[in-house]
């Protein structure tokens, strides 16, 4: 006898659809203060008050009150920012002040004035300009 495929219990085999991080941000206790600039998006102006900014597209902005910036491999950031932590895998051009940790991936390029507390630069990552440590 064949099992009834229409009336069987499928709850154990039904895959769960992952919740997007933007929708689950409040559940994780961080108030949903995330901004993702998509690959095909260009933004100019000021961004403030977000905990995490992810740049996949092109931005020409001044950042204020942003805790973490991530510039992905496809991302281009032009402007000035003062953040707690930063991860650069794309291009960052301007003034970057990092009060915590700065990480530059092998595909990362930072041009301009850089100030940081701790830094990690992967083989292939580049920093062109003035670089200063505030490690004390």
mmCIF file of C-alpha atoms in Angstrom:
data_model
loop_
_atom_site.group_PDB
_atom_site.id
_atom_site.type_symbol
_atom_site.label_atom_id
_atom_site.label_comp_id
_atom_site.label_asym_id
_atom_site.label_seq_id
_atom_site.Cartn_x
_atom_site.Cartn_y
_atom_site.Cartn_z
ATOM 1 C CA UNK A 1 0.000 0.000 0.000
ATOM 2 C CA UNK A 2 1.312 3.426 -0.943
ATOM 3 C CA UNK A 3 1.350 6.228 1.629
ATOM 4 C CA UNK A 4 -1.213 8.972 1.183
ATOM 5 C CA UNK A 5 0.922 11.868 -0.024
ATOM 6 C CA UNK A 6 -1.860 14.413 0.454
ATOM 7 C CA UNK A 7 -2.716 13.637 4.056
ATOM 8 C CA UNK A 8 0.682 12.793 5.521
ATOM 9 C CA UNK A 9 2.286 14.943 8.184
ATOM 10 C CA UNK A 10 4.883 17.097 6.405
ATOM 11 C CA UNK A 11 5.752 19.419 9.267
ATOM 12 C CA UNK A 12 9.074 17.687 9.869
ATOM 13 C CA UNK A 13 10.150 17.978 6.219
ATOM 14 C CA UNK A 14 8.801 21.423 5.383
ATOM 15 C CA UNK A 15 11.735 23.838 5.079
ATOM 16 C CA UNK A 16 11.521 27.031 7.078
ATOM 17 C CA UNK A 17 11.781 30.270 5.150
ATOM 18 C CA UNK A 18 14.532 32.402 6.680
ATOM 19 C CA UNK A 19 13.422 35.761 7.995
ATOM 20 C CA UNK A 20 15.222 38.745 6.503
ATOM 21 C CA UNK A 21 17.513 40.418 9.033
ATOM 22 C CA UNK A 22 15.715 43.729 8.568
ATOM 23 C CA UNK A 23 12.429 42.180 9.670
ATOM 24 C CA UNK A 24 13.931 40.321 12.610
ATOM 25 C CA UNK A 25 16.081 43.207 13.822
ATOM 26 C CA UNK A 26 13.617 44.321 16.486
ATOM 27 C CA UNK A 27 13.318 40.761 17.771
ATOM 28 C CA UNK A 28 17.086 40.721 18.247
ATOM 29 C CA UNK A 29 16.901 43.848 20.400
ATOM 30 C CA UNK A 30 18.654 46.354 18.141
ATOM 31 C CA UNK A 31 15.650 48.502 17.151
ATOM 32 C CA UNK A 32 16.061 47.771 13.418
ATOM 33 C CA UNK A 33 18.499 50.613 12.787
ATOM 34 C CA UNK A 34 20.057 49.011 9.698
ATOM 35 C CA UNK A 35 20.426 50.527 6.253
ATOM 36 C CA UNK A 36 21.498 48.574 3.172
ATOM 37 C CA UNK A 37 22.357 50.476 -0.003
ATOM 38 C CA UNK A 38 21.818 47.945 -2.815
ATOM 39 C CA UNK A 39 24.156 47.322 -5.746
ATOM 40 C CA UNK A 40 22.114 49.347 -8.232
ATOM 41 C CA UNK A 41 21.487 52.255 -5.829
ATOM 42 C CA UNK A 42 23.264 55.633 -5.677
ATOM 43 C CA UNK A 43 22.745 57.974 -2.719
ATOM 44 C CA UNK A 44 24.134 61.433 -1.912
ATOM 45 C CA UNK A 45 23.646 63.504 1.237
ATOM 46 C CA UNK A 46 23.763 62.720 4.971
ATOM 47 C CA UNK A 47 23.043 59.516 6.866
ATOM 48 C CA UNK A 48 22.660 59.499 10.634
ATOM 49 C CA UNK A 49 21.261 57.484 13.493
ATOM 50 C CA UNK A 50 21.769 53.961 12.192
ATOM 51 C CA UNK A 51 23.630 51.191 13.957
ATOM 52 C CA UNK A 52 24.783 49.434 10.795
ATOM 53 C CA UNK A 53 25.253 50.750 7.266
ATOM 54 C CA UNK A 54 25.976 48.275 4.470
ATOM 55 C CA UNK A 55 27.114 49.787 1.171
ATOM 56 C CA UNK A 56 26.738 47.544 -1.869
ATOM 57 C CA UNK A 57 26.115 50.416 -4.315
ATOM 58 C CA UNK A 58 27.506 53.954 -4.555
ATOM 59 C CA UNK A 59 27.198 56.590 -1.841
ATOM 60 C CA UNK A 60 28.555 60.111 -1.522
ATOM 61 C CA UNK A 61 27.598 61.054 2.021
ATOM 62 C CA UNK A 62 28.578 62.340 5.423
ATOM 63 C CA UNK A 63 27.887 59.864 8.226
ATOM 64 C CA UNK A 64 26.889 60.890 11.737
ATOM 65 C CA UNK A 65 25.987 58.637 14.646
ATOM 66 C CA UNK A 66 26.621 55.423 12.704
ATOM 67 C CA UNK A 67 28.170 52.611 14.725
ATOM 68 C CA UNK A 68 29.326 50.222 11.988
ATOM 69 C CA UNK A 69 29.939 50.645 8.284
ATOM 70 C CA UNK A 70 30.485 47.776 5.885
ATOM 71 C CA UNK A 71 31.515 48.512 2.311
ATOM 72 C CA UNK A 72 31.081 45.293 0.350
ATOM 73 C CA UNK A 73 33.227 44.297 -2.625
ATOM 74 C CA UNK A 74 30.794 45.995 -5.034
ATOM 75 C CA UNK A 75 30.392 49.082 -2.831
ATOM 76 C CA UNK A 76 31.883 52.545 -3.280
ATOM 77 C CA UNK A 77 31.773 55.051 -0.411
ATOM 78 C CA UNK A 78 32.849 58.677 -0.861
ATOM 79 C CA UNK A 79 32.676 61.085 2.044
ATOM 80 C CA UNK A 80 33.483 61.463 5.711
ATOM 81 C CA UNK A 81 32.583 59.245 8.623
ATOM 82 C CA UNK A 82 33.305 58.681 12.292
ATOM 83 C CA UNK A 83 32.254 55.168 13.316
ATOM 84 C CA UNK A 84 32.975 52.609 16.022
ATOM 85 C CA UNK A 85 33.952 49.785 13.637
ATOM 86 C CA UNK A 86 34.410 49.417 9.883
ATOM 87 C CA UNK A 87 34.843 46.627 7.362
ATOM 88 C CA UNK A 88 36.006 47.604 3.880
ATOM 89 C CA UNK A 89 35.949 45.101 1.004
ATOM 90 C CA UNK A 90 35.162 47.665 -1.708
ATOM 91 C CA UNK A 91 36.333 51.262 -2.140
ATOM 92 C CA UNK A 92 36.284 53.937 0.571
ATOM 93 C CA UNK A 93 37.374 57.448 -0.400
ATOM 94 C CA UNK A 94 37.519 60.294 2.117
ATOM 95 C CA UNK A 95 38.070 60.672 5.851
ATOM 96 C CA UNK A 96 37.506 57.584 7.985
ATOM 97 C CA UNK A 97 37.731 57.795 11.786
ATOM 98 C CA UNK A 98 37.293 54.444 13.531
ATOM 99 C CA UNK A 99 37.199 54.490 17.341
ATOM 100 C CA UNK A 100 37.361 50.678 17.457
ATOM 101 C CA UNK A 101 38.449 48.140 14.851
ATOM 102 C CA UNK A 102 39.058 48.726 11.137
ATOM 103 C CA UNK A 103 39.228 45.707 8.855
ATOM 104 C CA UNK A 104 40.328 45.955 5.232
ATOM 105 C CA UNK A 105 39.713 42.867 3.091
ATOM 106 C CA UNK A 106 41.997 41.693 0.272
ATOM 107 C CA UNK A 107 39.714 43.495 -2.208
ATOM 108 C CA UNK A 108 39.467 46.641 -0.078
ATOM 109 C CA UNK A 109 40.861 50.024 -1.065
ATOM 110 C CA UNK A 110 40.870 52.982 1.328
ATOM 111 C CA UNK A 111 41.956 56.373 -0.062
ATOM 112 C CA UNK A 112 42.251 59.467 2.109
ATOM 113 C CA UNK A 113 42.735 60.134 5.807
ATOM 114 C CA UNK A 114 42.358 57.153 8.130
ATOM 115 C CA UNK A 115 42.381 57.178 11.927
ATOM 116 C CA UNK A 116 41.826 53.942 13.864
ATOM 117 C CA UNK A 117 42.328 52.182 17.202
ATOM 118 C CA UNK A 118 43.065 48.679 15.848
ATOM 119 C CA UNK A 119 43.468 47.550 12.250
ATOM 120 C CA UNK A 120 43.694 44.367 10.198
ATOM 121 C CA UNK A 121 44.647 44.546 6.531
ATOM 122 C CA UNK A 122 44.418 41.352 4.499
ATOM 123 C CA UNK A 123 47.052 40.560 1.905
ATOM 124 C CA UNK A 124 46.037 42.589 -1.153
ATOM 125 C CA UNK A 125 44.117 45.229 0.818
ATOM 126 C CA UNK A 126 45.308 48.794 0.196
ATOM 127 C CA UNK A 127 45.484 52.033 2.158
ATOM 128 C CA UNK A 128 46.509 55.116 0.164
ATOM 129 C CA UNK A 129 46.869 58.391 2.025
ATOM 130 C CA UNK A 130 47.422 59.390 5.632
ATOM 131 C CA UNK A 131 47.020 56.700 8.259
ATOM 132 C CA UNK A 132 47.166 57.318 12.011
ATOM 133 C CA UNK A 133 46.682 55.057 15.028
ATOM 134 C CA UNK A 134 44.909 56.069 18.241
ATOM 135 C CA UNK A 135 45.933 52.882 20.047
ATOM 136 C CA UNK A 136 46.689 54.598 23.387
#
